[in-house]
Coordinates of C-alpha atoms and ligand atoms in Angstrom, one line a residue:
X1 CA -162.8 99.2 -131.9
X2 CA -166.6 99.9 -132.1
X3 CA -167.4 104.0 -132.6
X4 CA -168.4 105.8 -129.5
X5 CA -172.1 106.3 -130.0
X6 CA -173.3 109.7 -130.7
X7 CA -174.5 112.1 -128.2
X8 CA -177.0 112.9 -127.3
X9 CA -178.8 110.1 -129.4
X10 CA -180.7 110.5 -132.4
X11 CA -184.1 109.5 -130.5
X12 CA -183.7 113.1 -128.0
X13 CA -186.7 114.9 -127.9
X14 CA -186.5 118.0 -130.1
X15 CA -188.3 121.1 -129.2
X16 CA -189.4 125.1 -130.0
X17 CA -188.7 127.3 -127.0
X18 CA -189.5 131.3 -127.3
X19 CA -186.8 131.0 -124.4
X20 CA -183.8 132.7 -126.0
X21 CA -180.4 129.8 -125.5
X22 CA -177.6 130.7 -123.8
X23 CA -175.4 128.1 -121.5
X24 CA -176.9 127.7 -118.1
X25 CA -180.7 128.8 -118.8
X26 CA -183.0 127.4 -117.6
X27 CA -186.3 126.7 -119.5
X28 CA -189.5 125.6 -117.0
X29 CA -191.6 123.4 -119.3
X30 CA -195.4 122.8 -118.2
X31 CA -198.5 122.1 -120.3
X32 CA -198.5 120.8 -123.7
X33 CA -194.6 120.7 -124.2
X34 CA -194.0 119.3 -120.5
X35 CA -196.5 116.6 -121.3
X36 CA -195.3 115.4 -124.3
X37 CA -191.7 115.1 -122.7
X38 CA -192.9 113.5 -119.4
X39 CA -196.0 111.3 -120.4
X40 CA -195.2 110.6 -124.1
X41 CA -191.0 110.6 -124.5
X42 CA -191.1 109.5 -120.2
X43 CA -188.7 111.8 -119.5
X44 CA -186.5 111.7 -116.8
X45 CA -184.2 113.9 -114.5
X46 CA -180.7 114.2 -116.3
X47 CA -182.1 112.9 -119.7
X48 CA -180.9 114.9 -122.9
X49 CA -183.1 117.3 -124.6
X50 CA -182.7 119.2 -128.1
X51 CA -183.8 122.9 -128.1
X52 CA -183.5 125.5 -130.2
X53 CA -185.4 129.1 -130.4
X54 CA -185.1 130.4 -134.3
X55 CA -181.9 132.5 -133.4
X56 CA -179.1 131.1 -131.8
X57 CA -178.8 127.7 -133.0
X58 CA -179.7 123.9 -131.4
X59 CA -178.6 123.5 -127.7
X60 CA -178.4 120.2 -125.7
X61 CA -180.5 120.9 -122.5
X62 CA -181.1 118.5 -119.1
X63 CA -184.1 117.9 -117.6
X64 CA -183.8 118.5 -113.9
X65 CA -186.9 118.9 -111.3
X66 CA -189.1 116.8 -112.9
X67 CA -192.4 116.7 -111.6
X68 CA -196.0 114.9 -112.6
X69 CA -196.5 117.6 -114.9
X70 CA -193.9 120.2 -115.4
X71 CA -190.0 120.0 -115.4
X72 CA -186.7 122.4 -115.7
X73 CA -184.4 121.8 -118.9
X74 CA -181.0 123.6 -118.1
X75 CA -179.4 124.3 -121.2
X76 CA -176.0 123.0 -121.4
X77 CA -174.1 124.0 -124.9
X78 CA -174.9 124.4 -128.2
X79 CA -174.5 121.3 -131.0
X80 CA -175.2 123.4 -134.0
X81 CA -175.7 126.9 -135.1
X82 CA -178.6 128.2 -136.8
X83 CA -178.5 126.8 -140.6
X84 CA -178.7 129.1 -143.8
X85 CA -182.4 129.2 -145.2
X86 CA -182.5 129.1 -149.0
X87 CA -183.8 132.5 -150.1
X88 CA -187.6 130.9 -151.2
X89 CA -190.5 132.4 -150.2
X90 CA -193.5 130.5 -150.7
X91 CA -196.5 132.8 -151.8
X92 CA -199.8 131.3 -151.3
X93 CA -203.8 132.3 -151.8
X94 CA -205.3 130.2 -148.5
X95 CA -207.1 127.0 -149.2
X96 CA -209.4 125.5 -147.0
X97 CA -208.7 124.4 -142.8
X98 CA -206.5 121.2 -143.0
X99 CA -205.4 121.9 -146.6
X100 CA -203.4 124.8 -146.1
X101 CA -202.3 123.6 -142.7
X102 CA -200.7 120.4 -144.6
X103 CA -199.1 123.5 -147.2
X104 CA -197.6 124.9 -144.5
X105 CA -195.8 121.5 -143.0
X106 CA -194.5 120.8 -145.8
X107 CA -193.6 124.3 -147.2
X108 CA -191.3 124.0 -143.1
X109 CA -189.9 120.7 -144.4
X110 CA -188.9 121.3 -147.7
X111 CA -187.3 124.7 -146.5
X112 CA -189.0 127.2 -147.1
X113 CA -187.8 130.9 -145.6
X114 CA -190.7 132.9 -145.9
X115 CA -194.7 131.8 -146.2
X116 CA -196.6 134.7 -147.4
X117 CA -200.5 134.0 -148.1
X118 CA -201.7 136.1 -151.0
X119 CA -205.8 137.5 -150.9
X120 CA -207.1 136.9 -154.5
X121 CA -210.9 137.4 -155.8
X122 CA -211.5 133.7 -155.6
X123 CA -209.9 132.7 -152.0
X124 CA -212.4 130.7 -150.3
X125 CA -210.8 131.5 -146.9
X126 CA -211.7 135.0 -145.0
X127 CA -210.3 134.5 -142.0
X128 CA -206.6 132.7 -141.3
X129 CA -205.4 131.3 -138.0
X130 CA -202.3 132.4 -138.2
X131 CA -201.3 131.1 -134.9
X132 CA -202.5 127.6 -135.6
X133 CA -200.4 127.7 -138.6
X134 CA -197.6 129.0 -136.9
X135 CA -198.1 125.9 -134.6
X136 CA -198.0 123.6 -137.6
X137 CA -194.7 125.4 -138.7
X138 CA -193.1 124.8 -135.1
X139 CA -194.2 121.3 -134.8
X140 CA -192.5 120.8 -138.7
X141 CA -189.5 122.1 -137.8
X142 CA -189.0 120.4 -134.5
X143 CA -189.2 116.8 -136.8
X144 CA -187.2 117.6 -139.5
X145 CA -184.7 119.1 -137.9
X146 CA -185.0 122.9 -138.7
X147 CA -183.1 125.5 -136.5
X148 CA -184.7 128.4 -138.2
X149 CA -188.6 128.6 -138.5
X150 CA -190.1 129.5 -141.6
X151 CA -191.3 133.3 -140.9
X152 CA -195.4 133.6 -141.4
X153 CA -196.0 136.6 -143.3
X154 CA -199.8 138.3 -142.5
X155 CA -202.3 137.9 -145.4
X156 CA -201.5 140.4 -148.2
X157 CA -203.9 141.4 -151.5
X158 CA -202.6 139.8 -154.6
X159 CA -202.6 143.8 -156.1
X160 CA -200.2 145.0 -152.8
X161 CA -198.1 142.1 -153.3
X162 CA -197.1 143.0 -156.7
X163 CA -196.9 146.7 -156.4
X164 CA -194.4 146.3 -153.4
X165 CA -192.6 143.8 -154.8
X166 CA -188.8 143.5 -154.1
X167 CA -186.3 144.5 -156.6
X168 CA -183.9 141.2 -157.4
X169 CA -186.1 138.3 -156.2
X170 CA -187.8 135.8 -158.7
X171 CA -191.5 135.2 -158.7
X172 CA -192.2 132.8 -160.4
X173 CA -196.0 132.1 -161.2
X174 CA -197.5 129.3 -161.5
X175 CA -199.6 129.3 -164.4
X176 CA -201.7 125.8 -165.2
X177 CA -202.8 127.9 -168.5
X178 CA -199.0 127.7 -169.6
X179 CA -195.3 128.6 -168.8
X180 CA -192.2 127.7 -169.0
X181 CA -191.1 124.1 -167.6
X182 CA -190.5 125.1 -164.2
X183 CA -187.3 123.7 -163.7
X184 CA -185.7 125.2 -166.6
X185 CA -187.1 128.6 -165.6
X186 CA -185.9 127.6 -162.3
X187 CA -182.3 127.1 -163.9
X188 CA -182.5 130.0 -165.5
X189 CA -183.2 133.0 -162.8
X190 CA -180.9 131.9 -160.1
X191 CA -181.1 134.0 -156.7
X192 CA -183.6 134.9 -154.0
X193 CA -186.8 133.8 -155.5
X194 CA -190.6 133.0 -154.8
X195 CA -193.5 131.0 -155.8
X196 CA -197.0 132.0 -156.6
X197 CA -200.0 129.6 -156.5
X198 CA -203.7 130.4 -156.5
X199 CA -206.4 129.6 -155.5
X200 CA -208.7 126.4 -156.0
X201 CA -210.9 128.0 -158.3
X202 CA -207.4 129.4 -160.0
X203 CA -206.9 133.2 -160.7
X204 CA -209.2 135.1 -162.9
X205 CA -208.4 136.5 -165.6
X206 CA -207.2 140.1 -165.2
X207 CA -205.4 138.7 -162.0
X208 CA -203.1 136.6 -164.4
X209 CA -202.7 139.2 -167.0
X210 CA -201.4 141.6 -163.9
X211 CA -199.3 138.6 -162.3
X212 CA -197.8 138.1 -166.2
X213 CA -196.9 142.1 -166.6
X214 CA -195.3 142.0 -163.8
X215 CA -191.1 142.7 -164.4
X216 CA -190.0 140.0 -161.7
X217 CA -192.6 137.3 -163.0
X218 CA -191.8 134.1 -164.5
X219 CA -195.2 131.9 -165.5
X220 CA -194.0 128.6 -164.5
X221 CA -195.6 124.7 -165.7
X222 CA -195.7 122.2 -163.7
X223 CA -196.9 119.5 -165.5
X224 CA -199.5 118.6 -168.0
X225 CA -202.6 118.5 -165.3
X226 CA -203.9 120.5 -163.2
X227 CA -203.0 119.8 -159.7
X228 CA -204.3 120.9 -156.4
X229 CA -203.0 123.8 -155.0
X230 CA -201.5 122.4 -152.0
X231 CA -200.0 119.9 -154.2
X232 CA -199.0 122.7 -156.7
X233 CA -196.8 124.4 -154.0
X234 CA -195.1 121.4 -152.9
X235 CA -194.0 120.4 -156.7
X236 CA -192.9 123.2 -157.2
X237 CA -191.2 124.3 -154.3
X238 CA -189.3 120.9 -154.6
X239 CA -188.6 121.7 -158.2
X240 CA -187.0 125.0 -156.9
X241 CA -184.7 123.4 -153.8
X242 CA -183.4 121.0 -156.5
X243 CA -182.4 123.6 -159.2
X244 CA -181.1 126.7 -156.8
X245 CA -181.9 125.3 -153.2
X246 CA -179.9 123.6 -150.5
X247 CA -181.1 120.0 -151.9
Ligands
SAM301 N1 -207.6 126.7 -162.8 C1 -207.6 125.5 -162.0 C2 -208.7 124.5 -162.5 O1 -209.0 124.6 -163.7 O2 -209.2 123.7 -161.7 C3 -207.8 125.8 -160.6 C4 -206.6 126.3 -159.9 S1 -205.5 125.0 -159.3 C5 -206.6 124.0 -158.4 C6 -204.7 125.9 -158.0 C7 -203.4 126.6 -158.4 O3 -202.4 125.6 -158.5 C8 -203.3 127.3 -159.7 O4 -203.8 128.6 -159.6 C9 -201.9 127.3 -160.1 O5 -201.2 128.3 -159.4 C10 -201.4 125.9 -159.5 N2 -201.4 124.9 -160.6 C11 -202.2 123.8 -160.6 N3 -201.8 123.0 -161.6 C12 -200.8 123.6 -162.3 C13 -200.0 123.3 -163.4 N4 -200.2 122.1 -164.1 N5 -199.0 124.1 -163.8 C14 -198.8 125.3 -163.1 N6 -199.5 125.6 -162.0 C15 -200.5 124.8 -161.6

């Protein structure tokens, strides 16, 4: 007997609405979202589409009134709630347009619940676009299958970060001047945590003494060489969804 194939079918568009879901709402689509449907996915009336809105879950919607460029989806039921984030926040001094924009993809894929980019003396970046990375985080989330959108924290000093820094959560520094091996520190402080990376010219050096006498800091290794910030934060927020994650 071959298996009933699965619906809706793994190729269904998948997309952010601010809409919130509910059965029977309708969500009128123009612009960049009704293109992509229509023109790029060809889109037609009573075809399946995924959407979810970072609170309620993933809902199977229809496409109905399609039009040359805009369309209705009516939301039809929901085919999974909204998943459990691992308790990571990723903290990050901002590296250069492009570079930090890749940071933020994957910090989305790799499931990440908080991105929180950290002002320290050496930041090369003023001024963030925190709405084009927000875009980068949505258009992550819709391909790998996120329910739940990594929350974009506004740009915080390095010195505010660490005086209002929550009781019981991890941070765990890392330090290319030493640390522990990162996964055994990983191992060791189980919990809500976070990562620390700097920027490309690195923290100076009363920064790092401050970071280190810090009661919630772990200085964390990642590796014999010194790696790229953006790469940096991937490692080692890998490392972390291994050891005390949902990987
Ligand atoms: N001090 C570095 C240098 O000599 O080029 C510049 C900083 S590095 C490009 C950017 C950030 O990535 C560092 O501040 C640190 O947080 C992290 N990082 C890079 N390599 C690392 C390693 N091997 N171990 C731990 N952290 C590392």
């Amino acid at each position: 007997m071959p298996a009933t194939p699965a619906w809706p079918p793994d190729s269904t568009p998948r997309l952010f609405v601010e809409t919130p879901l509910a059965p029977d709402v309708r969500v009128t689509l123009d612009g960049p979202q009704a293109h992509y449907l229509l023109s790029v996915m060809r889109v037609k009336d009573g075809d399946p589409v995924r959407l979810f809105d970072d609170a309620s879950g993933e809902w199977l919607a229809r496409a109905e009134a399609v039009r040359k460029r805009d369309l209705i989806l009516a939301v039809t039921e929901r085919l999974r709630e909204r998943e459990a984030v691992p308790d990571l926040w990723l903290c990050i001094a901002p590296t250069k347009k492009g570079r930090i924009d890749w940071t933020i993809e994957k910090a989305c894929e790799l499931g990440v619940d908080r991105i929180l980019p950290v002002v320290t003396r050496r930041t090369v970046v003023d001024r963030l676009n925190l709405d084009r990375l927000r875009a980068h985080a949505i258009e992550a989330a819709e391909q790998c299958g996120r329910t739940a959108l990594p929350a974009l924290a506004e740009p915080v000093k390095l010195a505010h970060l660490l005086r209002d820094w929550p009781e019981g959560r991890t941070l765990f520094f890392a330090d290319e001047t030493g640390g522990v091996p990162a996964t055994a520190a990983m191992r060791d402080h189980a919990g809500p945590g976070a990562i620390l990376i700097g920027p490309e010219g690195g923290f100076d050096a009363e920064e790092r003494a401050a970071i280190r006498a810090h009661p919630h800091a772990v200085g964390i290794a990642l590796g014999p060489r010194i790696l790229r910030a953006e790469t940096a934060a991937a490692a080692a927020v890998a490392l972390w969804m291994a050891a005390a994650g949902d990987w």
